Short mmCIF file of C-alpha atoms in Angstrom, two decimals:
data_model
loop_
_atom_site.label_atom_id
_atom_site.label_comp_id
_atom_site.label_asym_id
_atom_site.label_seq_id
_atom_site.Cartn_x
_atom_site.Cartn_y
_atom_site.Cartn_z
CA UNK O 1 0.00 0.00 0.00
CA UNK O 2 1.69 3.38 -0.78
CA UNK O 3 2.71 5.42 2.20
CA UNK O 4 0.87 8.43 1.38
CA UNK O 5 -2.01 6.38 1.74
CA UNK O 6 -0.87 4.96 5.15
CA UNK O 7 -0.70 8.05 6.50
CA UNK O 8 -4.05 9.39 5.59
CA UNK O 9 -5.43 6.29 7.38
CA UNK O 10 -2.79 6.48 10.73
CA UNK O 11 -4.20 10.37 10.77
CA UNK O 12 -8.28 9.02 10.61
CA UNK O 13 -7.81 6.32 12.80
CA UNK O 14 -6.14 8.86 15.36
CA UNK O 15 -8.42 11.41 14.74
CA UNK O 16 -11.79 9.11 15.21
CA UNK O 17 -9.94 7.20 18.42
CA UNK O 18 -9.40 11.15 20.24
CA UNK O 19 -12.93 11.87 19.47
CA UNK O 20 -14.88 9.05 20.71
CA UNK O 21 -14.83 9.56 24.42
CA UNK O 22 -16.05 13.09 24.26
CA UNK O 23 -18.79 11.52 21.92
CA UNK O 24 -19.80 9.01 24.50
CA UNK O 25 -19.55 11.77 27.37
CA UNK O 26 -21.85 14.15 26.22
CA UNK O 27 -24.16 11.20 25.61
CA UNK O 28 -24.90 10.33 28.82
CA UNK O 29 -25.69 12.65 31.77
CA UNK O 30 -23.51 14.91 33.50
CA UNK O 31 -23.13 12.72 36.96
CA UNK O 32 -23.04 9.16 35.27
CA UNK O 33 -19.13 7.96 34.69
CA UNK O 34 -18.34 5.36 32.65
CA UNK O 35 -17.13 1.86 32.64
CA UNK O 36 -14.84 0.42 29.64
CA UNK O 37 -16.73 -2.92 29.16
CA UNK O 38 -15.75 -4.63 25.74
CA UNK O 39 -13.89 -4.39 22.72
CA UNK O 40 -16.05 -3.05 19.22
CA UNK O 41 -13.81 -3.52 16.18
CA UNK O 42 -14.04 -1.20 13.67
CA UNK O 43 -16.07 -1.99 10.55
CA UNK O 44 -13.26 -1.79 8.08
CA UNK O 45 -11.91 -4.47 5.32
CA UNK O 46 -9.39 -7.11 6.45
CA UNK O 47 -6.74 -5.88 4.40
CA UNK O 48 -6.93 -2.40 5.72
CA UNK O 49 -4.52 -1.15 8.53
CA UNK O 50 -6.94 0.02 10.72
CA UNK O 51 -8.44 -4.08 11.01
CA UNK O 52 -5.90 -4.28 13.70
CA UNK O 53 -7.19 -1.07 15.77
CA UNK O 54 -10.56 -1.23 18.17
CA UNK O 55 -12.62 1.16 20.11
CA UNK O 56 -14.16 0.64 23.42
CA UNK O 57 -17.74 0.54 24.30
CA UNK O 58 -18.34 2.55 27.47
CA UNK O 59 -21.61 2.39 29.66
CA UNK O 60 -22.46 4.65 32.41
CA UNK O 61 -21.99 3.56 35.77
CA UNK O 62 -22.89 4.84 39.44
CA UNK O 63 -21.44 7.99 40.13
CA UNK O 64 -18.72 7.53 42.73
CA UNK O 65 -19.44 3.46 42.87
CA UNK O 66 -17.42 1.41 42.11
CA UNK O 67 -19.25 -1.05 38.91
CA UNK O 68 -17.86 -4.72 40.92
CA UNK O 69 -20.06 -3.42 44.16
CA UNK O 70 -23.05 -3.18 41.86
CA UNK O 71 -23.76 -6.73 42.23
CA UNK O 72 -23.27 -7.26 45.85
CA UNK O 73 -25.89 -4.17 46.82
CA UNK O 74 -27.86 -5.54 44.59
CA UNK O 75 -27.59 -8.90 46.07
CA UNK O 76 -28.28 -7.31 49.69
CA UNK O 77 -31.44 -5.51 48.88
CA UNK O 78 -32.91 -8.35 47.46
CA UNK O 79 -31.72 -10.48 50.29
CA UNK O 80 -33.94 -7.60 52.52
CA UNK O 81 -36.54 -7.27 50.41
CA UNK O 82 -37.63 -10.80 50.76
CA UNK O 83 -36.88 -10.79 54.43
CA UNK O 84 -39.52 -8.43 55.04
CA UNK O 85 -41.78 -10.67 52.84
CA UNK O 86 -41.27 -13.68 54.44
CA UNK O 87 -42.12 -11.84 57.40
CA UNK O 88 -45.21 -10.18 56.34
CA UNK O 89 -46.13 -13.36 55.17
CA UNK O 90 -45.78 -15.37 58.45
CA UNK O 91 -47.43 -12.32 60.00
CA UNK O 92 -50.63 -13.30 58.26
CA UNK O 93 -50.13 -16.73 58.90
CA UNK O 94 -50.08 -16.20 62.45
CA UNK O 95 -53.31 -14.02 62.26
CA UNK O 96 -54.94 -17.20 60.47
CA UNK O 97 -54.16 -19.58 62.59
CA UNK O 98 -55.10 -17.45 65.66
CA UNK O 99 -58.34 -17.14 64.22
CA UNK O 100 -58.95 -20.30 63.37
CA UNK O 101 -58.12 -22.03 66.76
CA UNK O 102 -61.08 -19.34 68.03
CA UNK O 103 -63.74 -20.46 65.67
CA UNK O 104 -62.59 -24.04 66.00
CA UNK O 105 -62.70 -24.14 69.65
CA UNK O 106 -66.19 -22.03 70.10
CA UNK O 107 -68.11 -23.87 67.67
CA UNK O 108 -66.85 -27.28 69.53
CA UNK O 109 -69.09 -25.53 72.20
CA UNK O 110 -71.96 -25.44 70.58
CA UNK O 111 -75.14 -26.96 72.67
CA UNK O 112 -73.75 -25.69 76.18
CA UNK O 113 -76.57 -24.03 78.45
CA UNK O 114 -76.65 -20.63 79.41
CA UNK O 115 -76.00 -19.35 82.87
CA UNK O 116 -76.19 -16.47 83.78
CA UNK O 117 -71.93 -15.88 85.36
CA UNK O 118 -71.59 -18.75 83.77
CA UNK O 119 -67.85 -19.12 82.42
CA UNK O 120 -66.93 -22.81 82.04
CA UNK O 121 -68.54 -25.50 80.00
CA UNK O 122 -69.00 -27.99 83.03
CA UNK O 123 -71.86 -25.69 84.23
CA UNK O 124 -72.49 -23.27 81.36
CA UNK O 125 -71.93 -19.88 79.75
CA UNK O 126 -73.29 -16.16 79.91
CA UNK O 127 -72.25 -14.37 76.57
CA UNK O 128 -69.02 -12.56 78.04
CA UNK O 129 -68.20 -15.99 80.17
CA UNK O 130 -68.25 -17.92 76.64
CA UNK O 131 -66.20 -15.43 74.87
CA UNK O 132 -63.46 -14.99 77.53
CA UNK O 133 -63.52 -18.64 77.99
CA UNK O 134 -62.52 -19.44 73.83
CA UNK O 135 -59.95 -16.70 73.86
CA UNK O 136 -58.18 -17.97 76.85
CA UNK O 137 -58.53 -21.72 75.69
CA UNK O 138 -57.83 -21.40 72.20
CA UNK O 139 -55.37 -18.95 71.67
CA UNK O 140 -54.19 -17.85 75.59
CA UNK O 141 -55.92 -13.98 75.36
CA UNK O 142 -57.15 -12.85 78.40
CA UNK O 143 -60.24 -10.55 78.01
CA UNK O 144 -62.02 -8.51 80.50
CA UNK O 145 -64.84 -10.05 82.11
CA UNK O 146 -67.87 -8.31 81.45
CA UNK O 147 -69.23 -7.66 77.52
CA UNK O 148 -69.56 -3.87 78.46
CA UNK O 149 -65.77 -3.74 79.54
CA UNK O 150 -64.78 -6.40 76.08
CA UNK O 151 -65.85 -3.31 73.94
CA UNK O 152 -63.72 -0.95 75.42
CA UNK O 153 -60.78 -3.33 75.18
CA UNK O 154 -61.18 -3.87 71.25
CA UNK O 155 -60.05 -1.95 68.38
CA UNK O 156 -63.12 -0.57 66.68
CA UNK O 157 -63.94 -2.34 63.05
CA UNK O 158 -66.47 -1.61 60.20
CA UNK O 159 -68.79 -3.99 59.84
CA UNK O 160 -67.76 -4.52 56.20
CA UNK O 161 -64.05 -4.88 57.65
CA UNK O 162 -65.00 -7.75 60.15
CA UNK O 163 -62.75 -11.46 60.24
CA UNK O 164 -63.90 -14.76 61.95
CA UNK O 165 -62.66 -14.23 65.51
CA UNK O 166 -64.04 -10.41 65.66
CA UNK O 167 -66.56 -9.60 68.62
CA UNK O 168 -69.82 -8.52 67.79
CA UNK O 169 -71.59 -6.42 70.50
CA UNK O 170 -75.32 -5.25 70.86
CA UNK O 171 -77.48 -3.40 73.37
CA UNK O 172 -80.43 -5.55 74.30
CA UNK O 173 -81.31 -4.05 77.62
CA UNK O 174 -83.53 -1.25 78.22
CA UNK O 175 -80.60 1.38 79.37
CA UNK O 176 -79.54 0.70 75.79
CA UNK O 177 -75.79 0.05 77.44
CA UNK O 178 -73.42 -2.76 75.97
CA UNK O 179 -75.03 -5.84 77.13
CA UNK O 180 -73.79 -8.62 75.38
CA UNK O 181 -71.38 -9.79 73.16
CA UNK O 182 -70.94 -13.02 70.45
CA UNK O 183 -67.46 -13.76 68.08
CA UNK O 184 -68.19 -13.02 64.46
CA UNK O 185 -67.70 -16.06 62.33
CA UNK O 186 -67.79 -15.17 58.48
CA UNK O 187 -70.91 -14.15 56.31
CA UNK O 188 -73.10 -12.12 58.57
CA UNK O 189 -73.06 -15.36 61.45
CA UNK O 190 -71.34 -14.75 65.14
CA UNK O 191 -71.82 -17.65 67.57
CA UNK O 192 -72.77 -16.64 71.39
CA UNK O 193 -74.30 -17.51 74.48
CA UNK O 194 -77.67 -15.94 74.00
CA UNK O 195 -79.98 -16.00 77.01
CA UNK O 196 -81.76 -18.64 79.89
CA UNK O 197 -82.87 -21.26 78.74
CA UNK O 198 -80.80 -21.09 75.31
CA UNK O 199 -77.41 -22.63 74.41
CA UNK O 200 -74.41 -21.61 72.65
CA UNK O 201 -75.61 -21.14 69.26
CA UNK O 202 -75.07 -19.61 65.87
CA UNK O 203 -77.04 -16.66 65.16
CA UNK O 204 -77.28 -13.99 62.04
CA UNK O 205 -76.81 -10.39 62.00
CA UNK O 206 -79.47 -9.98 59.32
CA UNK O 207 -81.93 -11.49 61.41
CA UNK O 208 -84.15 -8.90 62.49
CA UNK O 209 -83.73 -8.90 66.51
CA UNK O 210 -80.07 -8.69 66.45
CA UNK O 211 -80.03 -6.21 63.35
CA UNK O 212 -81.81 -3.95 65.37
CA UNK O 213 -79.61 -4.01 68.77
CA UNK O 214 -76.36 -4.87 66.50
CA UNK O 215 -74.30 -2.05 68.69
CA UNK O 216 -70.92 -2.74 66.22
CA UNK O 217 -67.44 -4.96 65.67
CA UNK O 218 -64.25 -4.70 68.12
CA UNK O 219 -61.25 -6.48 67.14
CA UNK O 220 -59.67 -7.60 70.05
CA UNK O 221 -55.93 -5.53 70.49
CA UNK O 222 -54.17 -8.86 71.19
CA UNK O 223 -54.95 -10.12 67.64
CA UNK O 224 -55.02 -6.44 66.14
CA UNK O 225 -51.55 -5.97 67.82
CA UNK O 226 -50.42 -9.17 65.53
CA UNK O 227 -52.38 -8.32 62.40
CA UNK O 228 -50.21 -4.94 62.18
CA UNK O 229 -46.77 -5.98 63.03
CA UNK O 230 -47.45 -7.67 59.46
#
């Protein structure tokens, strides 16, 4: 090849390799740096003397990070991310489970008599006596003894918003106070301890007596305490 021609190239290929980083630079932003990550060979022909130069891709990186860290924060935030989920998850789990040891164990009581004070199966239940009894049994939550003093304990609930293991309360007496109390089930049915000469029973909020008294939903704070660690 004649050397005039040589040197035309040598210039080019001196020229182009001094102009692309300030290409690459002004197409990224101001605060990204950039990385030399591979080899592009430039699209010449085989017998040319620039077939043995190449130019290097570059790729913006984090500012003031080192790229081989990328990986391993990556890595960690991940490893965090599903740490939390796991834990949200068992959250719920436990939640579940609570409630489902309280269903489990009151409707095992079905059939037991009233009595009025009543607060153990061997001789029968009032309403707050049956619902202290199945939160103490079944999941080891003490309540207050009265139904009156169970509302006050509870975290208030819409009645679109209440679980199984919710308390239902109504005012049946005629001071129109808190007097009695039943855990909500699912689908508009709580089960309770109604009155003498009754037995623990399932009932319905739509049913016309206890839609009229229905006084609202209290979600005990032991249970809402779990629910919103999750």
């Amino acid at each position: 090849m004649p050397i005039k021609r040589l040197t035309v190239l040598a210039v080019f290929a001196a020229a182009f390799l001094a102009s692309a980083p300030a290409s690459a630079t002004t197409a990224h932003p101001a605060n990204a740096s950039f990385t030399a990550i591979a080899p592009v060979t430039s699209v010449v022909s085989a017998d040319s003397p620039l077939a043995s130069l190449s130019a290097w891709a570059v790729l913006p990186s984090l500012a003031g990070v080192p790229a081989a860290t990328h990986g391993v924060a990556a890595s960690a935030a991940a490893t965090t991310a599903q740490a939390q989920d796991t834990a949200a998850d068992d959250s719920v789990t436990t939640v579940t489970d609570l409630r489902k040891s309280l269903i489990g164990l009151a409707m095992d009581l079905r059939d037991t008599r009233y009595v009025r004070g009543g607060r153990d199966p061997a001789t029968g239940f009032d309403c707050s006596g049956f619902v202290r009894y199945v939160f103490a049994h079944a999941i080891g939550m003490k309540l207050p003894t009265t139904s009156a003093s169970q509302f006050l304990a509870g975290l208030k609930v819409k009645r679109a918003d209440m679980k199984p293991g919710d308390l239902v309360f109504f005012k049946t007496g005629s001071k129109r106070h808190i007097s009695h109390v039943g855990i909500y089930i699912s689908n508009g049915r709580f089960i309770h301890s109604p009155a003498t000469g009754k037995t623990v029973q399932v009932s319905s909020l739509d049913d016309s007596y206890w839609a009229s008294h229905f006084a609202g939903a209290k979600r005990p704070s032991g249970i809402a305490a779990v629910a919103s660690n999750g």
